Short mmCIF file of C-alpha atoms and ligand atoms in Angstrom, two decimals:
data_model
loop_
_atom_site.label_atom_id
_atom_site.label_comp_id
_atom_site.label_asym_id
_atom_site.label_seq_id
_atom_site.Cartn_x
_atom_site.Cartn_y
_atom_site.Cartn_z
CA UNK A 1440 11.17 37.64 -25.53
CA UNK A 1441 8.02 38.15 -23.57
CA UNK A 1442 7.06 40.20 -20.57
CA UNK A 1443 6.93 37.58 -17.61
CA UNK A 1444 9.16 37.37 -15.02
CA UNK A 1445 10.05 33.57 -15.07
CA UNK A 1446 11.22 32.50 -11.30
CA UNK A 1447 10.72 28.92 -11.38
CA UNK A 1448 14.36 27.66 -12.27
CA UNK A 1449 14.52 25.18 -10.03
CA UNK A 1450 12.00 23.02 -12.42
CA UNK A 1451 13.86 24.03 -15.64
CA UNK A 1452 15.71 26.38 -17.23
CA UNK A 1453 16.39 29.12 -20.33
CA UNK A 1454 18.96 27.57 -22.33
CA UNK A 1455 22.32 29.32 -22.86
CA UNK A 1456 22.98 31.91 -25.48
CA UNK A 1457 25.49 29.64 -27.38
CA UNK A 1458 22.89 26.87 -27.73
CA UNK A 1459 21.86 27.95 -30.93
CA UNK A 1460 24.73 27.90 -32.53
CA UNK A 1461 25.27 24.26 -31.38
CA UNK A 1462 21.80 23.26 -32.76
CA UNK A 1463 22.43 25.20 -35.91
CA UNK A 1464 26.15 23.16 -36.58
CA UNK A 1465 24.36 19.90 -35.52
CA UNK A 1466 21.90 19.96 -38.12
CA UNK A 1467 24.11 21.25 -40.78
CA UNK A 1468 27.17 19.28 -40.35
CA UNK A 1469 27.37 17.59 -37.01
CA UNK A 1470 25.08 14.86 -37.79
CA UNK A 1471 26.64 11.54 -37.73
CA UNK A 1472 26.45 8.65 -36.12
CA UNK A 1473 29.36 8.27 -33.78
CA UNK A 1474 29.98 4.54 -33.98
CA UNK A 1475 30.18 4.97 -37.67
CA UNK A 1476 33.58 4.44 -39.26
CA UNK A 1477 34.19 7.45 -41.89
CA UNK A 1478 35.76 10.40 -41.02
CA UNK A 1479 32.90 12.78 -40.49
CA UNK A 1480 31.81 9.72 -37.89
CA UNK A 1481 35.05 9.95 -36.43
CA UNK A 1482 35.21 13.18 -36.26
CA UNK A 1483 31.87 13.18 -33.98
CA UNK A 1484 33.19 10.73 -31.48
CA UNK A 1485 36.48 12.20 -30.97
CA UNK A 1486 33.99 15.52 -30.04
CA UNK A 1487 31.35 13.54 -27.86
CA UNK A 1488 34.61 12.16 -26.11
CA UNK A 1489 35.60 15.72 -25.53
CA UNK A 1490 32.00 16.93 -24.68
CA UNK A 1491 32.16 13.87 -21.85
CA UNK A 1492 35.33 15.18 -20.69
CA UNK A 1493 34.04 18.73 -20.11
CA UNK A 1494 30.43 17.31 -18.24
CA UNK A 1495 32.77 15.37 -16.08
CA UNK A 1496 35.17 18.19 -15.41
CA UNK A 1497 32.21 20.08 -12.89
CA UNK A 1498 32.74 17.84 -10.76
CA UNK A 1499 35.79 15.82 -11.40
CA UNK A 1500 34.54 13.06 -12.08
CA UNK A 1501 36.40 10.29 -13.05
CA UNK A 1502 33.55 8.52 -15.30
CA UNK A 1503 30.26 9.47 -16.63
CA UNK A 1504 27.74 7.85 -18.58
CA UNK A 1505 24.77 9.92 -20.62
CA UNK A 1506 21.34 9.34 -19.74
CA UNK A 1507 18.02 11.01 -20.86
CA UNK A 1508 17.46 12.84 -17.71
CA UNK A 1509 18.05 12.79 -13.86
CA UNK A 1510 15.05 10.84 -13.38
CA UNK A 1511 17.15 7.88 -15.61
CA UNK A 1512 20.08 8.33 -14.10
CA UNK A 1513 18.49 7.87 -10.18
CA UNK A 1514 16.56 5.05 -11.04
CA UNK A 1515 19.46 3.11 -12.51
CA UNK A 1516 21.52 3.58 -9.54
CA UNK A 1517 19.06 2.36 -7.37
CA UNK A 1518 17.94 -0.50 -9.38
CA UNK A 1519 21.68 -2.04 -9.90
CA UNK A 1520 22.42 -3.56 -7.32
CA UNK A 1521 18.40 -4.68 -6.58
CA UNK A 1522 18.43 -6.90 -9.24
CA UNK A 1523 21.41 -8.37 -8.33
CA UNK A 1524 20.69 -10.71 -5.69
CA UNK A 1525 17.74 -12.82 -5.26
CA UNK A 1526 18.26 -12.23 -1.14
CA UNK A 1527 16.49 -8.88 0.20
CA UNK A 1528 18.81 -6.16 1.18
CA UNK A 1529 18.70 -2.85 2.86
CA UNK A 1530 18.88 0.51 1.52
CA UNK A 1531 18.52 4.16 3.21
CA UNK A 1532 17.19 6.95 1.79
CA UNK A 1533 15.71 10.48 3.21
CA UNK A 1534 11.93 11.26 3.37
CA UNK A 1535 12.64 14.29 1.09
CA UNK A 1536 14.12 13.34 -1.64
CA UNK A 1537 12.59 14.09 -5.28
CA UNK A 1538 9.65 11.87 -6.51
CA UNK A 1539 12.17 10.32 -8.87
CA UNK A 1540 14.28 8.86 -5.74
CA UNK A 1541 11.65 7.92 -3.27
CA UNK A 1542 9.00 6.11 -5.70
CA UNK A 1543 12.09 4.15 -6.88
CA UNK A 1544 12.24 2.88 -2.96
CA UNK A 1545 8.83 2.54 -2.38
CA UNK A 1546 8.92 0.10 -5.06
CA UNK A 1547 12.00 -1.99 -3.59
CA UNK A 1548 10.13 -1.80 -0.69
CA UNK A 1549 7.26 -3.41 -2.54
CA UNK A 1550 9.32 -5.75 -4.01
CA UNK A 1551 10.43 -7.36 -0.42
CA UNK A 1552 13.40 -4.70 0.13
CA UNK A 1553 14.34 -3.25 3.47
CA UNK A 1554 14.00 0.54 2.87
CA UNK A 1555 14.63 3.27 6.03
CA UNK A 1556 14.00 7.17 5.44
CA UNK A 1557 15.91 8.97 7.16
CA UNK A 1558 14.01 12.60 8.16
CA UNK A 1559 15.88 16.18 7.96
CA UNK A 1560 16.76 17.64 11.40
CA UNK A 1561 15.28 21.09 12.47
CA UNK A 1562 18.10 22.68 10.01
CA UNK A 1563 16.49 21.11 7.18
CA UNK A 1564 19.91 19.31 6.40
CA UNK A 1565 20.49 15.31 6.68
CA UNK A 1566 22.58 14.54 9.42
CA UNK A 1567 25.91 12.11 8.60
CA UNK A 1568 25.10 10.51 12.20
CA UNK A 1569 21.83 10.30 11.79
CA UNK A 1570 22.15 8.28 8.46
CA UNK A 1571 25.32 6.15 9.92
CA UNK A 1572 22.84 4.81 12.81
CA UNK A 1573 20.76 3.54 10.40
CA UNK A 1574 23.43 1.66 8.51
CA UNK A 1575 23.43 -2.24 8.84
CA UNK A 1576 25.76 -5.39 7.95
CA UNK A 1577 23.49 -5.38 4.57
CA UNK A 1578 22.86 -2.11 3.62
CA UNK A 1579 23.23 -1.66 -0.02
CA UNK A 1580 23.11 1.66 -1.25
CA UNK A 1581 22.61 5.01 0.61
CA UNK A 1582 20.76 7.50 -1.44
CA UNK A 1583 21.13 11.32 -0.09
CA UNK A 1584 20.18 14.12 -2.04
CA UNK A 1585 22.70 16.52 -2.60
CA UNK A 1586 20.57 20.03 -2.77
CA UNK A 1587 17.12 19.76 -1.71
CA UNK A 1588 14.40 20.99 -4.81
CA UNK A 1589 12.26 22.30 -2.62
CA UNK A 1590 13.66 24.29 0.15
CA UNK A 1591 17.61 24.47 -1.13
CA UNK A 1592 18.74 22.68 2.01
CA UNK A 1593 22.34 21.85 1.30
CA UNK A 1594 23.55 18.19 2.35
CA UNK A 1595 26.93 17.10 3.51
CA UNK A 1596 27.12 14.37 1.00
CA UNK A 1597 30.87 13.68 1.69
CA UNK A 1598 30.10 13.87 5.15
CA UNK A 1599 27.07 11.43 4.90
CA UNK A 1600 29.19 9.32 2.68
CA UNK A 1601 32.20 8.86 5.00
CA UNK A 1602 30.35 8.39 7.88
CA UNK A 1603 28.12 5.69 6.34
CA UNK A 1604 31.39 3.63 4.93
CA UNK A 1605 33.01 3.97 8.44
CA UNK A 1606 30.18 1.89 9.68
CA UNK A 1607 30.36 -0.69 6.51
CA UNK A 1608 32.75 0.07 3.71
CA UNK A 1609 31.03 -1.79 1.53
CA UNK A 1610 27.89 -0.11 1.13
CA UNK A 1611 27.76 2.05 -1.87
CA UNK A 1612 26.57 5.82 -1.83
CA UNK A 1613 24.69 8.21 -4.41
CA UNK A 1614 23.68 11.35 -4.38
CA UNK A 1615 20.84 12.70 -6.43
CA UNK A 1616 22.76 16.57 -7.39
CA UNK A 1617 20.07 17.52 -9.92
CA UNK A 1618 19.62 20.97 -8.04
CA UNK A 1619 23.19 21.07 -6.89
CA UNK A 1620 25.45 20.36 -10.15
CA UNK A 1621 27.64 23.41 -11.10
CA UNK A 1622 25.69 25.68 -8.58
CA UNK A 1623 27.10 24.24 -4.99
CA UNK A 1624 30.52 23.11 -5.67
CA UNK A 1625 31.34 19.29 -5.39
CA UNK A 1626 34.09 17.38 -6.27
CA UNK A 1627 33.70 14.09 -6.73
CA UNK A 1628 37.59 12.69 -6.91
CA UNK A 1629 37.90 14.12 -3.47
CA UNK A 1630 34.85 12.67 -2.32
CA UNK A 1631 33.43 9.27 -1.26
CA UNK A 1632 30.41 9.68 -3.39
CA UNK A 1633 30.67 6.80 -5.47
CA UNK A 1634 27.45 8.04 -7.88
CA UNK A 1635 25.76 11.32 -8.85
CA UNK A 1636 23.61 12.44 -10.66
CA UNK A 1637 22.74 15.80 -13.17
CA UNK A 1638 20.27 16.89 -15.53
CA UNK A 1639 21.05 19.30 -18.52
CA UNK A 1640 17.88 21.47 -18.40
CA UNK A 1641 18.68 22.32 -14.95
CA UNK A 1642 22.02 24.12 -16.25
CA UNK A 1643 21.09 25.89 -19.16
CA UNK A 1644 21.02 22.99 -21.30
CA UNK A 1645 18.31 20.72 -23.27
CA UNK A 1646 15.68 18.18 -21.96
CA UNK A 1647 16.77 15.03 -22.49
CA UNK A 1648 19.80 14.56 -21.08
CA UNK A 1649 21.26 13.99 -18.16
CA UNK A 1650 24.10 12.49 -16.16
CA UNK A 1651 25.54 9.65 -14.08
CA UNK A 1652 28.73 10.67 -12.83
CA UNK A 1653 30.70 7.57 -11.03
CA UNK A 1654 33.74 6.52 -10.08
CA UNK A 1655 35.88 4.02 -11.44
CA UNK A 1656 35.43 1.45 -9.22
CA UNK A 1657 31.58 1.66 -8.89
CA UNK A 1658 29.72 -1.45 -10.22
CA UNK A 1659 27.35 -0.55 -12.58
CA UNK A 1660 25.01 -3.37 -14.46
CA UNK A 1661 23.88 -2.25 -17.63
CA UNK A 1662 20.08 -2.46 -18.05
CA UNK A 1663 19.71 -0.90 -21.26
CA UNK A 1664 21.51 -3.64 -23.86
CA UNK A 1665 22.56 -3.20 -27.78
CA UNK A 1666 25.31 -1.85 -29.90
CA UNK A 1667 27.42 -1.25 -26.24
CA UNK A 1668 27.91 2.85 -26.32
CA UNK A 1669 28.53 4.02 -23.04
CA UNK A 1670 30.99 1.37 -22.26
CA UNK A 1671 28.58 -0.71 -22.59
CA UNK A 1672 26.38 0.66 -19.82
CA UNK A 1673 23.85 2.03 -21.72
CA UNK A 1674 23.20 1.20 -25.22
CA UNK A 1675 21.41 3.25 -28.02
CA UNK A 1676 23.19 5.59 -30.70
CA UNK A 1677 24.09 8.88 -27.56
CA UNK A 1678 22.07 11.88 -28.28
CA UNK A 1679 24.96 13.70 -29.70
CA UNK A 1680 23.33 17.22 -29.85
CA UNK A 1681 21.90 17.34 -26.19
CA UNK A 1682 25.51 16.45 -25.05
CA UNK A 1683 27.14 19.29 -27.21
CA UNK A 1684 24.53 21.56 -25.91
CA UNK A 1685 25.32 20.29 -22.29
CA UNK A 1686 28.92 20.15 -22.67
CA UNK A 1687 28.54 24.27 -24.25
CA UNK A 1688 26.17 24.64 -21.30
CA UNK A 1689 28.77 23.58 -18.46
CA UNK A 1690 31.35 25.05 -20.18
CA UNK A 1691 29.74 28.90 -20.27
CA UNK A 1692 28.99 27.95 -16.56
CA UNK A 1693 32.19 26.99 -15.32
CA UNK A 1694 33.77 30.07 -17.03
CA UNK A 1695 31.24 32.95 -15.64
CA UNK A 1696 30.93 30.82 -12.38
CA UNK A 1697 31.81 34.02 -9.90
CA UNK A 1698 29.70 36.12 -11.84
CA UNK A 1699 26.47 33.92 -12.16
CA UNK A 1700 26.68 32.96 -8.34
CA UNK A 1701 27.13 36.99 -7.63
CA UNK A 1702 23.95 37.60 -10.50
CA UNK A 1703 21.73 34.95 -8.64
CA UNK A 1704 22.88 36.28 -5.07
CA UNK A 1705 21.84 39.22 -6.02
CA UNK A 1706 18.54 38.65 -7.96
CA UNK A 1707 17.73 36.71 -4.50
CA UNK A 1708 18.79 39.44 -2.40
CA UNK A 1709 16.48 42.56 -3.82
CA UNK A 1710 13.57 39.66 -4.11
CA UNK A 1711 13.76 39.03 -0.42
CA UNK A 1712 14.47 42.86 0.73
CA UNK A 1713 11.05 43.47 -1.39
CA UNK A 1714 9.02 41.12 0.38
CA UNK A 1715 10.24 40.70 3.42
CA UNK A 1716 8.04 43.45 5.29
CA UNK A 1717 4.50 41.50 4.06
CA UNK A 1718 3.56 40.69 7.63
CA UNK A 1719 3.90 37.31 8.79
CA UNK A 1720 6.21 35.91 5.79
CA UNK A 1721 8.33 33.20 7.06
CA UNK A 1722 11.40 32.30 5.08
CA UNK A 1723 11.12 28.15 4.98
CA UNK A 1724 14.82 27.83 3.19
CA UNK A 1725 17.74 27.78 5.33
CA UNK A 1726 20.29 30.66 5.45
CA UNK A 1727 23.11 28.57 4.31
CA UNK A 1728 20.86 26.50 1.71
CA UNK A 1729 21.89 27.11 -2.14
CA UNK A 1730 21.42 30.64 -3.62
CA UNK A 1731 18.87 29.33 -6.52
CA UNK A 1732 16.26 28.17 -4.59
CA UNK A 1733 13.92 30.41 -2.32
CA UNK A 1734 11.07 28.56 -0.40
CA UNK A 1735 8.83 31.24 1.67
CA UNK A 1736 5.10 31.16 3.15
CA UNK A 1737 2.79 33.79 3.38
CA UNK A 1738 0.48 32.37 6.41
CA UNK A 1739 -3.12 33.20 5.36
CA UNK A 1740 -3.07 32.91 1.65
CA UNK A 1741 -3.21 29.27 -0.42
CA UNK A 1742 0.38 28.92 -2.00
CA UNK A 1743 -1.54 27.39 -5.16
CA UNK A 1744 -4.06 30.19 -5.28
CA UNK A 1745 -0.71 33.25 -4.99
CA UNK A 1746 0.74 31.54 -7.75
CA UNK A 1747 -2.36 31.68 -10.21
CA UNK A 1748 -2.72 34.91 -9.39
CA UNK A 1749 0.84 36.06 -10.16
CA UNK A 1750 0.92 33.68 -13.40
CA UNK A 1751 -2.28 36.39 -14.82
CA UNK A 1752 0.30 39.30 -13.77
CA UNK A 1753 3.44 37.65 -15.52
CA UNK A 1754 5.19 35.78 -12.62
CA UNK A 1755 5.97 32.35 -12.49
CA UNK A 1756 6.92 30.76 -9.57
CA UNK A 1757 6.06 27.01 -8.00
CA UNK A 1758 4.45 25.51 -5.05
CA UNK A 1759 7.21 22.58 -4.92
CA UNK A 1760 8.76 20.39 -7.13
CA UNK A 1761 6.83 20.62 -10.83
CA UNK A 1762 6.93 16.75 -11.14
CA UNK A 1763 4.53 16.10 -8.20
CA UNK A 1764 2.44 19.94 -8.35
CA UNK A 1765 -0.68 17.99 -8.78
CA UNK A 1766 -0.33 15.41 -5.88
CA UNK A 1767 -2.38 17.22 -3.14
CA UNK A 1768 -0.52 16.46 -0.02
CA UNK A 1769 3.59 18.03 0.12
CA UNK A 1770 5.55 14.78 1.22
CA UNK A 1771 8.30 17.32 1.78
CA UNK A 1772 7.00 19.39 3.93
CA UNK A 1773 5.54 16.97 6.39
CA UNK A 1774 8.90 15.46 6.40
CA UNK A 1775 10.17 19.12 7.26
CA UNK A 1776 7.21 18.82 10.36
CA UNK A 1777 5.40 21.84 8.51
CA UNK A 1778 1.77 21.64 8.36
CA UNK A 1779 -1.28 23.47 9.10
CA UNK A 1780 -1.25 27.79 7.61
CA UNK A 1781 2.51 27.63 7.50
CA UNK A 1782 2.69 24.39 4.77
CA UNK A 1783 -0.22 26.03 2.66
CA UNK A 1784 1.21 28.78 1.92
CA UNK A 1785 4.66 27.80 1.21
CA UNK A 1786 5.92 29.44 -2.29
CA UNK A 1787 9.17 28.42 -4.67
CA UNK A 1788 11.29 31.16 -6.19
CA UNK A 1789 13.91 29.98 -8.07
CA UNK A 1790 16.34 32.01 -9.63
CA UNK A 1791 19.03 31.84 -12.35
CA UNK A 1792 21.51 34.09 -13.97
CA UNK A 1793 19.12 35.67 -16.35
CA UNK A 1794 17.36 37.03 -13.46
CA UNK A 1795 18.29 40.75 -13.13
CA UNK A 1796 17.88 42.27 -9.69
CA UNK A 1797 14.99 44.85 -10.85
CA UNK A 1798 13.17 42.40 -11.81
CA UNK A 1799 13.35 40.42 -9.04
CA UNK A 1800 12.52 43.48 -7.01
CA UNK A 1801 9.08 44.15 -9.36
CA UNK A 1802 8.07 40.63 -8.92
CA UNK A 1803 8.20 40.73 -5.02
CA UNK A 1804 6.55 44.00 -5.40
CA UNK A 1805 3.48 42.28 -7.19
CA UNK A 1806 3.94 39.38 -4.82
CA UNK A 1807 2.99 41.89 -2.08
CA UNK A 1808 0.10 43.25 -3.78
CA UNK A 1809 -1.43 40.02 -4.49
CA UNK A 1810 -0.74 38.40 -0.50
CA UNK A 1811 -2.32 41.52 0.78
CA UNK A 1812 -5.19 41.01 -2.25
CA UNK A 1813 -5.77 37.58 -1.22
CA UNK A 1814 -5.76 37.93 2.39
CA UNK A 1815 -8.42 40.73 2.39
CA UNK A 1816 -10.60 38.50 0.28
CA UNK A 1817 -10.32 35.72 2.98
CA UNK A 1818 -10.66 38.25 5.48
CA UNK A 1819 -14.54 39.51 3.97
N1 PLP G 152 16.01 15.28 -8.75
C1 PLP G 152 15.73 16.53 -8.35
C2 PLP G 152 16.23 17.00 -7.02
C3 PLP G 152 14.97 17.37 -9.16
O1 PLP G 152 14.69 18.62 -8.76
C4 PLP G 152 14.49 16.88 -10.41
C5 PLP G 152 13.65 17.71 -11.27
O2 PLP G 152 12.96 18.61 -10.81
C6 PLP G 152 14.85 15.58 -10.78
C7 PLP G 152 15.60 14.80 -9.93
C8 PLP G 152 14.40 14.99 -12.09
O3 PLP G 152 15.25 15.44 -13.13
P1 PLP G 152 14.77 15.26 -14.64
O4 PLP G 152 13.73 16.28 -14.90
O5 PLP G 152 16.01 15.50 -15.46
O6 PLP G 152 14.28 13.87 -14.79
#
């Protein structure tokens, strides 16, 4: 293990300490193709059934299908029911959603859709009424994000959901939980969520797989067509290792739940006690927002020019969402009405369970030296 201090889990994370062993098994003995018909085959589908079961089991899901990432999973929710009808339809969305949800409605909107974005109030959070005004006689599909990647904002998504089927019970509602899965609570057979989606290196798992929970009576039109796994929904032979590794993943989650949620609390905690005194730092997340993600400015310094600094002293942190860090202009934070000082020198800690509390506390201790560093500098 190196020396950094790694504080950017909200792009990915370490995997968990029994992933190893799960890789090590797979390429021994664990092998097979599942739709094969021997007994070592069998034996591998009767375990990805019971992987499934234990991915769905965060969030009670009643049905799940595997995809290769969050970014798969979103786009085939909001694709289904586009290429369903040759008659444009309307769909709502919020202005700060991930890349992977908005581009997916710019393009419907390209394609002759009706698409409204819906902006977050002064609390950062989506507002059920303010999405239910929006909703029409045709609106197809409401997409809300569950936790917001860049700020942790965290959405009512029942709320949103209820309020938008009071209006018309027929339009269907997702939620993109990639930053919320396991960490914020959710449960899905409760809900009226009808999709949602995960992503296993966000939990401790592998790249290149992720989820699409659903509910039984969601239509779903398979786009991806072969040999029929998945129900059917999405063909190819599954990737039977990432799933072990994200069923171990959730597993070690859900059983040391209290304890990660107090280790990230607190690895948040002695971060923000250590930087709070750096004059003029403005805490951008919202108190209640999830515990994981930390978005802060330090007025006066470029965030992209603190966080090449701190990556020479070992700390890595983000400036926003890793999938658009090299689009110039922050889509999220205009939509948040930041701009000017403030939105250039917003910051994203992220934190995990691997994050102890000293070293939390050293890195906002560097953080410090470099903001007071930079500022003199600009200052000469
Ligand atoms: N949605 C949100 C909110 C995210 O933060 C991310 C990744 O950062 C994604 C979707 C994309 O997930 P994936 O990397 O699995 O495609």
């Amino acid at each position: 293990m190196d020396n950094t201090i790694y504080l950017d889990n909200a792009a990915t994370t370490r995997p968990f300490e029994g992933a190893e062993s799960i890789i090590k098994r797979h390429l021994e003995n664990e092998w097979n193709n599942p739709s094969a018909l021997y007994t070592a085959a069998v034996e591998q589908e009767r375990r990805l059934k019971k992987d499934k079961e234990t991915i769905m089991s965060a969030v009670r899901a009643e049905n799940v299908i595997i995809t290769s990432c969050g970014t798969e999973s979103n786009n085939t929710v909001i694709f289904n029911g586009a290429r369903r009808t040759g008659k444009p339809r309307h769909y709502i969305t919020s202005a700060y959603e991930h890349a992977c949800v908005y581009e997916c409605f710019r393009e419907l909107e390209q394609r002759g859709e009706k698409v409204t974005f819906v902006r977050p109030g002064p609390d950062g959070k989506i507002s059920p009424a303010d999405v239910a005004r929006e909703v029409r006689e045709d609106t197809a599909l409401v997409s809300i994000m569950h936790v917001n990647n860049e700020t942790g904002a965290v959405n009512d998504i029942d709320g949103i959901a209820r309020a938008v089927k009071k209006v018309n019970p027929g339009t269907l509602f997702h939620s993109d939980g990639v930053q919320g899965f396991i960490k914020v609570p959710f449960d899905m057979k409760k809900s009226a969520v009808d999709y949602y989606t995960a992503s296993a290196h966000k939990v401790h798992a592998l790249k290149g797989t992720g989820a699409l929970f659903l509910s039984l009576k969601s239509p779903l039109k398979p786009y991806i067509l072969g040999g029929g796994q998945e129900n059917g929904m999405r063909s190819g032979t599954e990737n039977t290792l990432g799933i072990s590794v994200f069923a171990g993943a959730v597993g070690d989650y859900l059983s040391n739940y209290d304890l990660y949620t107090s280790m990230i609390v607190k690895a948040r905690q002695s971060f923000l006690e250590s930087i709070l005194d750096i004059p003029d730092t403005v805490v951008i997340s919202p108190s209640d927002g999830a515990p994981h993600i930390l978005s802060v400015s330090f007025p006066g310094v470029r965030g992209e020019v603190l966080l090449h600094s701190l990556s020479t002293r070992g700390i890595e942190i983000s400036v926003g969402s890793a999938c658009s860090s090299k689009k110039r202009k922050n889509r999220v934070h205009d939509a948040l009405g930041l701009s000017g000082e403030l939105a250039e020198g917003i910051v994203r800690i992220s934190f995990s369970h691997f994050n102890t509390a000293e070293e939390t506390a050293e890195a906002g201790g560097i953080i410090r030296e470099e903001v007071l560093k930079l500022r003199r500098f600009r200052r000469l």
